[in-house]
Amino acid sequence: MATSRLAAHLPSLFGPSRRAAWRLSLVRRGLAAGAILLALHLTLGSARSPAASPQARTASGPVVTLPLAAPAGRLDPGDAVAVYLPGQARPVVTGATVMATPTSSGAVPTVGVSVAATDVGELVQQMTPEAGGRSGFVVVRDG
């Protein structure tokens, strides 16, 4: 019988006897079954939709659809976000809530966020051409 690496490292368990060959075959089958189960677990985990966060927030104000300066990263409905202007360190709006997954199917990527009623005016002012002709907003997840 040909020796294996396991037999070389553990000769008392996997040496040249028939019983040791039987143990070696059990270990190989166990490792193969473990690899198959791990691959199945990883495949099903990546195919499954992400679980809803237990702390899902609800809308507390009007919903505004914002044009984005660049496609947003991974934002899910219910995420708390801050809205920035490109190149600015201070946010225009904090405490906004994402209402829908960002879409990039149109000419400009957009995202719907719920903001406080007092913040709507500030966002609308920043969207006007007189504000400098900015191309959109940057939405960043809080926390």
Short mmCIF file of N, CA, C and O in Angstrom, two decimals:
data_model
loop_
_atom_site.label_atom_id
_atom_site.label_comp_id
_atom_site.label_asym_id
_atom_site.label_seq_id
_atom_site.Cartn_x
_atom_site.Cartn_y
_atom_site.Cartn_z
N MET A 1 0.85 -1.18 0.00
CA MET A 1 0.00 0.00 0.00
C MET A 1 0.89 1.24 0.00
O MET A 1 1.89 1.31 0.70
N ALA A 2 0.50 2.23 -0.78
CA ALA A 2 1.26 3.47 -0.86
C ALA A 2 1.06 4.27 0.41
O ALA A 2 -0.03 4.30 0.98
N THR A 3 2.12 4.92 0.85
CA THR A 3 2.02 5.71 2.07
C THR A 3 1.49 7.10 1.72
O THR A 3 1.67 7.62 0.63
N SER A 4 0.81 7.68 2.69
CA SER A 4 0.28 9.03 2.50
C SER A 4 1.03 9.98 3.42
O SER A 4 1.85 9.57 4.24
N ARG A 5 0.74 11.25 3.28
CA ARG A 5 1.38 12.25 4.14
C ARG A 5 0.94 12.05 5.59
O ARG A 5 1.72 12.26 6.51
N LEU A 6 -0.34 11.69 5.77
CA LEU A 6 -0.80 11.44 7.13
C LEU A 6 -0.06 10.25 7.74
O LEU A 6 0.28 10.27 8.92
N ALA A 7 0.18 9.21 6.95
CA ALA A 7 0.90 8.05 7.45
C ALA A 7 2.32 8.42 7.81
O ALA A 7 2.89 7.88 8.76
N ALA A 8 2.91 9.35 7.08
CA ALA A 8 4.27 9.77 7.39
C ALA A 8 4.33 10.56 8.69
O ALA A 8 5.29 10.45 9.45
N HIS A 9 3.29 11.36 8.96
CA HIS A 9 3.28 12.18 10.17
C HIS A 9 2.73 11.44 11.39
O HIS A 9 3.14 11.72 12.51
N LEU A 10 1.82 10.54 11.19
CA LEU A 10 1.21 9.79 12.29
C LEU A 10 1.28 8.29 11.98
O LEU A 10 0.27 7.64 11.71
N PRO A 11 2.46 7.70 12.06
CA PRO A 11 2.59 6.28 11.66
C PRO A 11 1.83 5.32 12.56
O PRO A 11 1.41 4.26 12.11
N SER A 12 1.61 5.67 13.83
CA SER A 12 0.89 4.75 14.71
C SER A 12 -0.59 4.67 14.36
O SER A 12 -1.23 3.65 14.57
N LEU A 13 -1.16 5.75 13.79
CA LEU A 13 -2.58 5.73 13.40
C LEU A 13 -2.79 5.29 11.96
O LEU A 13 -3.74 4.57 11.65
N PHE A 14 -1.93 5.73 11.06
CA PHE A 14 -2.15 5.51 9.63
C PHE A 14 -0.98 4.76 8.98
O PHE A 14 -0.60 5.04 7.86
N GLY A 15 -0.42 3.83 9.70
CA GLY A 15 0.72 3.07 9.19
C GLY A 15 0.33 2.06 8.11
O GLY A 15 -0.69 2.19 7.44
N PRO A 16 1.12 0.99 7.94
CA PRO A 16 0.91 0.06 6.83
C PRO A 16 -0.15 -1.03 7.07
O PRO A 16 -0.42 -1.83 6.17
N SER A 17 -0.81 -1.08 8.22
CA SER A 17 -1.77 -2.16 8.47
C SER A 17 -3.12 -1.90 7.79
O SER A 17 -3.40 -0.79 7.34
N ARG A 18 -3.96 -2.93 7.74
CA ARG A 18 -5.29 -2.79 7.13
C ARG A 18 -6.19 -1.89 7.97
O ARG A 18 -6.98 -1.11 7.44
N ARG A 19 -6.07 -2.01 9.27
CA ARG A 19 -6.88 -1.18 10.16
C ARG A 19 -6.49 0.29 9.99
O ARG A 19 -7.35 1.18 9.98
N ALA A 20 -5.23 0.58 9.83
CA ALA A 20 -4.77 1.95 9.62
C ALA A 20 -5.26 2.47 8.27
O ALA A 20 -5.63 3.64 8.14
N ALA A 21 -5.30 1.62 7.26
CA ALA A 21 -5.83 2.03 5.95
C ALA A 21 -7.32 2.36 6.07
O ALA A 21 -7.81 3.31 5.44
N TRP A 22 -8.03 1.60 6.87
CA TRP A 22 -9.46 1.86 7.09
C TRP A 22 -9.64 3.22 7.78
O TRP A 22 -10.49 4.01 7.40
N ARG A 23 -8.83 3.51 8.81
CA ARG A 23 -8.89 4.81 9.49
C ARG A 23 -8.58 5.95 8.52
O ARG A 23 -9.24 6.98 8.54
N LEU A 24 -7.58 5.74 7.69
CA LEU A 24 -7.21 6.76 6.72
C LEU A 24 -8.36 7.03 5.73
O LEU A 24 -8.64 8.18 5.40
N SER A 25 -9.03 5.98 5.30
CA SER A 25 -10.16 6.18 4.38
C SER A 25 -11.30 6.93 5.09
O SER A 25 -11.97 7.76 4.48
N LEU A 26 -11.53 6.65 6.38
CA LEU A 26 -12.55 7.39 7.13
C LEU A 26 -12.20 8.87 7.25
O LEU A 26 -13.06 9.74 7.09
N VAL A 27 -10.94 9.16 7.52
CA VAL A 27 -10.51 10.55 7.64
C VAL A 27 -10.66 11.27 6.31
O VAL A 27 -11.16 12.40 6.24
N ARG A 28 -10.27 10.63 5.21
CA ARG A 28 -10.41 11.24 3.89
C ARG A 28 -11.86 11.50 3.55
O ARG A 28 -12.22 12.56 3.02
N ARG A 29 -12.74 10.54 3.84
CA ARG A 29 -14.17 10.73 3.57
C ARG A 29 -14.75 11.85 4.43
O ARG A 29 -15.58 12.63 3.99
N GLY A 30 -14.31 11.90 5.68
CA GLY A 30 -14.78 12.97 6.56
C GLY A 30 -14.34 14.34 6.08
O GLY A 30 -15.11 15.30 6.10
N LEU A 31 -13.10 14.45 5.65
CA LEU A 31 -12.62 15.72 5.11
C LEU A 31 -13.36 16.11 3.84
O LEU A 31 -13.70 17.28 3.64
N ALA A 32 -13.63 15.14 2.98
CA ALA A 32 -14.37 15.44 1.75
C ALA A 32 -15.80 15.87 2.08
O ALA A 32 -16.32 16.84 1.49
N ALA A 33 -16.45 15.19 3.02
CA ALA A 33 -17.81 15.58 3.40
C ALA A 33 -17.81 16.97 4.03
O ALA A 33 -18.70 17.79 3.76
N GLY A 34 -16.82 17.28 4.86
CA GLY A 34 -16.72 18.61 5.46
C GLY A 34 -16.52 19.69 4.41
O GLY A 34 -17.10 20.77 4.50
N ALA A 35 -15.69 19.41 3.40
CA ALA A 35 -15.47 20.39 2.33
C ALA A 35 -16.74 20.62 1.53
O ALA A 35 -17.06 21.76 1.17
N ILE A 36 -17.49 19.56 1.27
CA ILE A 36 -18.76 19.71 0.53
C ILE A 36 -19.76 20.51 1.35
O ILE A 36 -20.44 21.40 0.82
N LEU A 37 -19.87 20.22 2.64
CA LEU A 37 -20.80 20.96 3.50
C LEU A 37 -20.40 22.43 3.61
O LEU A 37 -21.27 23.31 3.60
N LEU A 38 -19.12 22.72 3.70
CA LEU A 38 -18.66 24.10 3.77
C LEU A 38 -18.98 24.84 2.47
O LEU A 38 -19.47 25.98 2.50
N ALA A 39 -18.73 24.21 1.34
CA ALA A 39 -19.04 24.84 0.05
C ALA A 39 -20.54 25.08 -0.08
O ALA A 39 -20.97 26.14 -0.56
N LEU A 40 -21.35 24.14 0.34
CA LEU A 40 -22.81 24.30 0.30
C LEU A 40 -23.26 25.43 1.20
O LEU A 40 -24.10 26.26 0.83
N HIS A 41 -22.69 25.51 2.39
CA HIS A 41 -23.04 26.58 3.33
C HIS A 41 -22.67 27.95 2.76
O HIS A 41 -23.47 28.90 2.84
N LEU A 42 -21.48 28.08 2.18
CA LEU A 42 -21.07 29.35 1.61
C LEU A 42 -21.92 29.73 0.41
O LEU A 42 -22.26 30.90 0.22
N THR A 43 -22.28 28.76 -0.41
CA THR A 43 -23.11 29.03 -1.59
C THR A 43 -24.50 29.50 -1.17
O THR A 43 -25.02 30.48 -1.70
N LEU A 44 -25.11 28.80 -0.24
CA LEU A 44 -26.45 29.19 0.21
C LEU A 44 -26.42 30.51 0.96
O LEU A 44 -27.35 31.31 0.87
N GLY A 45 -25.36 30.78 1.69
CA GLY A 45 -25.24 32.05 2.40
C GLY A 45 -25.11 33.23 1.47
O GLY A 45 -25.65 34.31 1.74
N SER A 46 -24.43 33.05 0.36
CA SER A 46 -24.29 34.18 -0.58
C SER A 46 -25.54 34.36 -1.42
O SER A 46 -25.80 35.45 -1.91
N ALA A 47 -26.33 33.31 -1.60
CA ALA A 47 -27.54 33.41 -2.40
C ALA A 47 -28.73 33.94 -1.59
O ALA A 47 -29.69 34.46 -2.15
N ARG A 48 -28.66 33.84 -0.29
CA ARG A 48 -29.75 34.27 0.58
C ARG A 48 -29.78 35.78 0.67
O ARG A 48 -28.75 36.43 0.70
N SER A 49 -30.97 36.35 0.70
CA SER A 49 -31.08 37.80 0.85
C SER A 49 -30.68 38.19 2.27
O SER A 49 -30.87 37.41 3.21
N PRO A 50 -30.10 39.36 2.45
CA PRO A 50 -29.67 39.75 3.79
C PRO A 50 -30.87 39.87 4.72
O PRO A 50 -31.95 40.29 4.33
N ALA A 51 -30.65 39.47 5.95
CA ALA A 51 -31.71 39.53 6.95
C ALA A 51 -32.05 40.98 7.27
O ALA A 51 -31.19 41.85 7.26
N ALA A 52 -33.32 41.21 7.51
CA ALA A 52 -33.75 42.57 7.86
C ALA A 52 -33.16 42.93 9.22
O ALA A 52 -33.11 42.11 10.13
N SER A 53 -32.66 44.14 9.32
CA SER A 53 -32.05 44.54 10.57
C SER A 53 -33.14 44.68 11.64
O SER A 53 -34.21 45.20 11.38
N PRO A 54 -32.85 44.22 12.84
CA PRO A 54 -33.86 44.29 13.89
C PRO A 54 -34.18 45.71 14.31
O PRO A 54 -35.22 45.99 14.87
N GLN A 55 -33.29 46.65 14.02
CA GLN A 55 -33.51 48.03 14.41
C GLN A 55 -33.94 48.88 13.22
O GLN A 55 -33.49 50.00 13.06
N ALA A 56 -34.77 48.32 12.36
CA ALA A 56 -35.21 49.05 11.17
C ALA A 56 -35.92 50.33 11.60
O ALA A 56 -36.80 50.31 12.45
N ARG A 57 -35.50 51.42 11.00
CA ARG A 57 -36.08 52.72 11.34
C ARG A 57 -37.25 53.00 10.43
O ARG A 57 -37.32 52.52 9.32
N THR A 58 -38.15 53.81 10.91
CA THR A 58 -39.30 54.19 10.11
C THR A 58 -39.15 55.64 9.67
O THR A 58 -38.39 56.40 10.27
N ALA A 59 -39.86 55.99 8.63
CA ALA A 59 -39.80 57.35 8.12
C ALA A 59 -40.39 58.31 9.13
O ALA A 59 -41.43 58.06 9.71
N SER A 60 -39.68 59.43 9.36
CA SER A 60 -40.18 60.40 10.32
C SER A 60 -40.44 61.75 9.67
O SER A 60 -40.64 62.73 10.35
N GLY A 61 -40.41 61.80 8.35
CA GLY A 61 -40.62 63.06 7.66
C GLY A 61 -40.84 62.83 6.19
O GLY A 61 -41.03 61.70 5.74
N PRO A 62 -40.79 63.90 5.41
CA PRO A 62 -41.02 63.77 3.97
C PRO A 62 -39.89 62.99 3.30
O PRO A 62 -38.74 63.02 3.75
N VAL A 63 -40.23 62.30 2.23
CA VAL A 63 -39.25 61.53 1.47
C VAL A 63 -38.80 62.36 0.27
O VAL A 63 -39.62 62.87 -0.49
N VAL A 64 -37.48 62.52 0.14
CA VAL A 64 -36.89 63.30 -0.93
C VAL A 64 -36.02 62.36 -1.77
O VAL A 64 -35.25 61.58 -1.23
N THR A 65 -36.17 62.44 -3.10
CA THR A 65 -35.31 61.67 -3.99
C THR A 65 -34.12 62.54 -4.37
O THR A 65 -34.28 63.59 -4.97
N LEU A 66 -32.93 62.10 -3.97
CA LEU A 66 -31.72 62.90 -4.17
C LEU A 66 -30.90 62.35 -5.33
O LEU A 66 -30.69 61.15 -5.43
N PRO A 67 -30.41 63.24 -6.20
CA PRO A 67 -29.45 62.80 -7.21
C PRO A 67 -28.10 62.57 -6.51
O PRO A 67 -27.72 63.34 -5.63
N LEU A 68 -27.40 61.52 -6.91
CA LEU A 68 -26.13 61.20 -6.28
C LEU A 68 -24.96 61.63 -7.17
O LEU A 68 -25.04 61.52 -8.39
N ALA A 69 -23.89 62.11 -6.54
CA ALA A 69 -22.70 62.50 -7.28
C ALA A 69 -21.99 61.27 -7.82
O ALA A 69 -21.34 61.33 -8.85
N ALA A 70 -22.13 60.14 -7.16
CA ALA A 70 -21.54 58.86 -7.58
C ALA A 70 -22.46 57.76 -7.06
O ALA A 70 -23.21 57.99 -6.11
N PRO A 71 -22.43 56.59 -7.67
CA PRO A 71 -23.28 55.51 -7.16
C PRO A 71 -22.98 55.24 -5.69
O PRO A 71 -21.83 55.24 -5.27
N ALA A 72 -24.04 55.09 -4.91
CA ALA A 72 -23.89 54.87 -3.47
C ALA A 72 -23.40 53.46 -3.22
O ALA A 72 -23.62 52.55 -4.01
N GLY A 73 -22.73 53.29 -2.11
CA GLY A 73 -22.29 51.96 -1.70
C GLY A 73 -23.48 51.13 -1.27
O GLY A 73 -24.61 51.35 -1.70
N ARG A 74 -23.26 50.21 -0.41
CA ARG A 74 -24.32 49.31 0.04
C ARG A 74 -25.18 50.02 1.06
O ARG A 74 -24.84 50.12 2.23
N LEU A 75 -26.32 50.52 0.61
CA LEU A 75 -27.30 51.15 1.50
C LEU A 75 -28.58 50.35 1.43
O LEU A 75 -29.06 50.01 0.35
N ASP A 76 -29.13 50.03 2.59
CA ASP A 76 -30.37 49.27 2.66
C ASP A 76 -31.47 50.15 3.21
O ASP A 76 -31.21 51.09 3.97
N PRO A 77 -32.72 49.86 2.86
CA PRO A 77 -33.83 50.63 3.45
C PRO A 77 -33.79 50.54 4.98
O PRO A 77 -33.56 49.48 5.54
N GLY A 78 -33.94 51.68 5.61
CA GLY A 78 -33.91 51.75 7.07
C GLY A 78 -32.57 52.22 7.62
O GLY A 78 -32.46 52.49 8.81
N ASP A 79 -31.53 52.30 6.79
CA ASP A 79 -30.22 52.75 7.26
C ASP A 79 -30.26 54.24 7.57
O ASP A 79 -30.84 55.03 6.83
N ALA A 80 -29.63 54.62 8.66
CA ALA A 80 -29.48 56.03 9.01
C ALA A 80 -28.30 56.58 8.22
O ALA A 80 -27.23 55.96 8.18
N VAL A 81 -28.48 57.72 7.56
CA VAL A 81 -27.44 58.28 6.70
C VAL A 81 -27.27 59.77 6.96
O VAL A 81 -28.15 60.42 7.53
N ALA A 82 -26.14 60.28 6.50
CA ALA A 82 -25.88 61.72 6.47
C ALA A 82 -25.70 62.10 5.01
O ALA A 82 -25.16 61.32 4.22
N VAL A 83 -26.16 63.30 4.63
CA VAL A 83 -26.09 63.76 3.24
C VAL A 83 -25.06 64.89 3.17
O VAL A 83 -25.16 65.88 3.90
N TYR A 84 -24.08 64.71 2.29
CA TYR A 84 -23.01 65.68 2.11
C TYR A 84 -23.04 66.24 0.70
O TYR A 84 -23.56 65.61 -0.22
N LEU A 85 -22.44 67.39 0.52
CA LEU A 85 -22.14 67.92 -0.81
C LEU A 85 -20.74 67.42 -1.17
O LEU A 85 -19.89 67.29 -0.29
N PRO A 86 -20.48 67.13 -2.44
CA PRO A 86 -19.14 66.66 -2.81
C PRO A 86 -18.07 67.67 -2.42
O PRO A 86 -18.21 68.87 -2.65
N GLY A 87 -17.02 67.18 -1.77
CA GLY A 87 -15.91 68.04 -1.37
C GLY A 87 -16.12 68.80 -0.08
O GLY A 87 -15.27 69.57 0.32
N GLN A 88 -17.25 68.65 0.57
CA GLN A 88 -17.53 69.36 1.82
C GLN A 88 -17.35 68.42 3.01
O GLN A 88 -17.74 67.26 2.95
N ALA A 89 -16.80 68.92 4.09
CA ALA A 89 -16.57 68.11 5.28
C ALA A 89 -17.79 68.10 6.20
O ALA A 89 -17.97 67.17 6.98
N ARG A 90 -18.62 69.13 6.12
CA ARG A 90 -19.79 69.24 6.99
C ARG A 90 -21.02 68.74 6.25
O ARG A 90 -21.27 69.15 5.11
N PRO A 91 -21.82 67.86 6.88
CA PRO A 91 -23.01 67.35 6.19
C PRO A 91 -24.09 68.42 6.05
O PRO A 91 -24.22 69.31 6.88
N VAL A 92 -24.85 68.31 4.99
CA VAL A 92 -26.00 69.19 4.79
C VAL A 92 -27.14 68.73 5.69
O VAL A 92 -27.80 69.54 6.33
N VAL A 93 -27.35 67.42 5.76
CA VAL A 93 -28.41 66.83 6.57
C VAL A 93 -27.86 65.63 7.31
O VAL A 93 -27.14 64.81 6.73
N THR A 94 -28.18 65.51 8.59
CA THR A 94 -27.84 64.31 9.36
C THR A 94 -29.13 63.67 9.84
O THR A 94 -30.17 64.33 9.93
N GLY A 95 -29.08 62.41 10.16
CA GLY A 95 -30.25 61.71 10.68
C GLY A 95 -31.29 61.37 9.65
O GLY A 95 -32.44 61.11 10.00
N ALA A 96 -30.94 61.35 8.38
CA ALA A 96 -31.88 60.94 7.33
C ALA A 96 -31.98 59.42 7.33
O ALA A 96 -31.09 58.72 7.82
N THR A 97 -33.05 58.89 6.77
CA THR A 97 -33.27 57.46 6.69
C THR A 97 -33.48 57.05 5.24
O THR A 97 -34.28 57.65 4.54
N VAL A 98 -32.75 56.02 4.80
CA VAL A 98 -32.91 55.52 3.43
C VAL A 98 -34.25 54.81 3.34
O VAL A 98 -34.58 53.96 4.15
N MET A 99 -35.04 55.18 2.32
CA MET A 99 -36.36 54.59 2.15
C MET A 99 -36.38 53.51 1.08
O MET A 99 -37.23 52.64 1.09
N ALA A 100 -35.47 53.58 0.11
CA ALA A 100 -35.41 52.59 -0.96
C ALA A 100 -33.96 52.39 -1.36
O ALA A 100 -33.14 53.29 -1.21
N THR A 101 -33.67 51.23 -1.88
CA THR A 101 -32.32 50.93 -2.35
C THR A 101 -31.94 51.91 -3.45
O THR A 101 -32.75 52.19 -4.33
N PRO A 102 -30.72 52.45 -3.43
CA PRO A 102 -30.31 53.39 -4.47
C PRO A 102 -30.44 52.78 -5.87
O PRO A 102 -30.13 51.61 -6.07
N THR A 103 -30.91 53.58 -6.82
CA THR A 103 -31.06 53.10 -8.19
C THR A 103 -30.04 53.82 -9.08
O THR A 103 -29.78 55.00 -8.91
N SER A 104 -29.49 53.08 -10.00
CA SER A 104 -28.54 53.67 -10.94
C SER A 104 -28.96 53.37 -12.37
O SER A 104 -28.15 53.41 -13.28
N SER A 105 -30.25 53.09 -12.57
CA SER A 105 -30.73 52.72 -13.90
C SER A 105 -30.93 53.92 -14.81
O SER A 105 -30.87 53.79 -16.02
N GLY A 106 -31.16 55.09 -14.28
CA GLY A 106 -31.39 56.29 -15.10
C GLY A 106 -30.09 56.97 -15.46
O GLY A 106 -28.99 56.43 -15.29
N ALA A 107 -30.21 58.18 -15.96
CA ALA A 107 -29.04 58.96 -16.34
C ALA A 107 -28.22 59.35 -15.11
O ALA A 107 -27.00 59.41 -15.16
N VAL A 108 -28.91 59.61 -14.00
CA VAL A 108 -28.25 60.01 -12.75
C VAL A 108 -28.68 59.03 -11.66
O VAL A 108 -29.88 58.80 -11.48
N PRO A 109 -27.76 58.47 -10.90
CA PRO A 109 -28.16 57.60 -9.79
C PRO A 109 -28.92 58.40 -8.74
O PRO A 109 -28.58 59.55 -8.46
N THR A 110 -29.94 57.78 -8.15
CA THR A 110 -30.76 58.46 -7.15
C THR A 110 -30.99 57.55 -5.96
O THR A 110 -30.84 56.33 -6.04
N VAL A 111 -31.40 58.17 -4.86
CA VAL A 111 -31.78 57.44 -3.67
C VAL A 111 -32.88 58.23 -2.97
O VAL A 111 -32.86 59.46 -2.95
N GLY A 112 -33.86 57.53 -2.43
CA GLY A 112 -34.93 58.16 -1.69
C GLY A 112 -34.62 58.14 -0.20
O GLY A 112 -34.34 57.09 0.36
N VAL A 113 -34.62 59.30 0.43
CA VAL A 113 -34.35 59.40 1.86
C VAL A 113 -35.46 60.18 2.54
O VAL A 113 -36.06 61.08 1.96
N SER A 114 -35.72 59.82 3.77
CA SER A 114 -36.67 60.55 4.60
C SER A 114 -35.88 61.49 5.48
O SER A 114 -34.94 61.08 6.16
N VAL A 115 -36.25 62.76 5.45
CA VAL A 115 -35.54 63.78 6.22
C VAL A 115 -36.54 64.53 7.09
O VAL A 115 -37.75 64.45 6.89
N ALA A 116 -36.02 65.30 8.01
CA ALA A 116 -36.89 66.15 8.82
C ALA A 116 -37.46 67.26 7.93
O ALA A 116 -36.81 67.70 6.97
N ALA A 117 -38.65 67.70 8.23
CA ALA A 117 -39.32 68.72 7.42
C ALA A 117 -38.50 70.01 7.34
O ALA A 117 -38.51 70.71 6.33
N THR A 118 -37.74 70.30 8.37
CA THR A 118 -36.93 71.52 8.38
C THR A 118 -35.71 71.42 7.46
O THR A 118 -35.15 72.44 7.06
N ASP A 119 -35.30 70.20 7.12
CA ASP A 119 -34.12 70.02 6.27
C ASP A 119 -34.44 70.03 4.78
O ASP A 119 -33.53 70.11 3.96
N VAL A 120 -35.70 69.95 4.40
CA VAL A 120 -36.07 69.91 2.99
C VAL A 120 -35.65 71.19 2.29
O VAL A 120 -35.11 71.16 1.18
N GLY A 121 -35.86 72.32 2.91
CA GLY A 121 -35.49 73.60 2.31
C GLY A 121 -34.00 73.68 2.01
O GLY A 121 -33.60 74.16 0.94
N GLU A 122 -33.18 73.22 2.92
CA GLU A 122 -31.72 73.24 2.72
C GLU A 122 -31.32 72.36 1.54
O GLU A 122 -30.49 72.74 0.72
N LEU A 123 -31.94 71.19 1.43
CA LEU A 123 -31.63 70.29 0.31
C LEU A 123 -32.06 70.90 -1.02
O LEU A 123 -31.33 70.84 -2.01
N VAL A 124 -33.25 71.50 -1.05
CA VAL A 124 -33.74 72.11 -2.29
C VAL A 124 -32.86 73.28 -2.70
O VAL A 124 -32.56 73.46 -3.88
N GLN A 125 -32.40 74.08 -1.73
CA GLN A 125 -31.50 75.19 -2.05
C GLN A 125 -30.20 74.69 -2.66
O GLN A 125 -29.66 75.32 -3.56
N GLN A 126 -29.69 73.56 -2.20
CA GLN A 126 -28.44 73.03 -2.73
C GLN A 126 -28.61 72.42 -4.12
O GLN A 126 -27.63 72.22 -4.82
N MET A 127 -29.85 72.13 -4.54
CA MET A 127 -30.10 71.55 -5.85
C MET A 127 -30.27 72.62 -6.94
O MET A 127 -30.25 72.29 -8.11
N THR A 128 -30.42 73.87 -6.56
CA THR A 128 -30.66 74.92 -7.56
C THR A 128 -29.38 75.24 -8.32
O THR A 128 -28.28 75.09 -7.80
N PRO A 129 -29.50 75.70 -9.56
CA PRO A 129 -28.31 76.06 -10.34
C PRO A 129 -27.52 77.21 -9.72
O PRO A 129 -26.31 77.29 -9.88
N GLU A 130 -28.18 78.08 -8.96
CA GLU A 130 -27.49 79.20 -8.32
C GLU A 130 -26.54 78.74 -7.22
O GLU A 130 -25.65 79.47 -6.80
N ALA A 131 -26.71 77.51 -6.74
CA ALA A 131 -25.86 77.01 -5.66
C ALA A 131 -24.50 76.55 -6.16
O ALA A 131 -23.70 76.04 -5.39
N GLY A 132 -24.24 76.67 -7.43
CA GLY A 132 -22.92 76.30 -7.93
C GLY A 132 -22.96 75.19 -8.95
O GLY A 132 -21.93 74.71 -9.39
N GLY A 133 -24.13 74.75 -9.33
CA GLY A 133 -24.24 73.73 -10.36
C GLY A 133 -23.66 72.38 -9.97
O GLY A 133 -23.06 71.70 -10.78
N ARG A 134 -23.83 72.00 -8.72
CA ARG A 134 -23.32 70.71 -8.27
C ARG A 134 -24.10 69.59 -8.94
O ARG A 134 -25.27 69.73 -9.25
N SER A 135 -23.44 68.46 -9.12
CA SER A 135 -24.05 67.35 -9.84
C SER A 135 -24.80 66.38 -8.96
O SER A 135 -25.41 65.45 -9.45
N GLY A 136 -24.75 66.53 -7.66
CA GLY A 136 -25.49 65.62 -6.79
C GLY A 136 -24.97 65.65 -5.37
O GLY A 136 -24.19 66.54 -4.99
N PHE A 137 -25.40 64.66 -4.59
CA PHE A 137 -25.07 64.58 -3.19
C PHE A 137 -24.27 63.30 -2.94
O PHE A 137 -24.31 62.36 -3.73
N VAL A 138 -23.62 63.24 -1.79
CA VAL A 138 -22.94 62.04 -1.33
C VAL A 138 -23.68 61.58 -0.08
O VAL A 138 -23.83 62.35 0.88
N VAL A 139 -24.16 60.35 -0.11
CA VAL A 139 -24.91 59.79 1.02
C VAL A 139 -24.05 58.76 1.71
O VAL A 139 -23.57 57.81 1.09
N VAL A 140 -23.82 58.96 3.03
CA VAL A 140 -22.93 58.10 3.80
C VAL A 140 -23.69 57.54 4.99
O VAL A 140 -24.40 58.27 5.70
N ARG A 141 -23.53 56.25 5.23
CA ARG A 141 -24.20 55.59 6.36
C ARG A 141 -23.62 56.10 7.66
O ARG A 141 -22.42 56.22 7.83
N ASP A 142 -24.50 56.44 8.62
CA ASP A 142 -24.08 56.87 9.96
C ASP A 142 -23.75 55.64 10.79
O ASP A 142 -24.43 54.63 10.72
N GLY A 143 -22.76 55.79 11.65
CA GLY A 143 -22.42 54.75 12.61
C GLY A 143 -21.80 53.60 11.99
O GLY A 143 -21.53 52.58 12.29
#
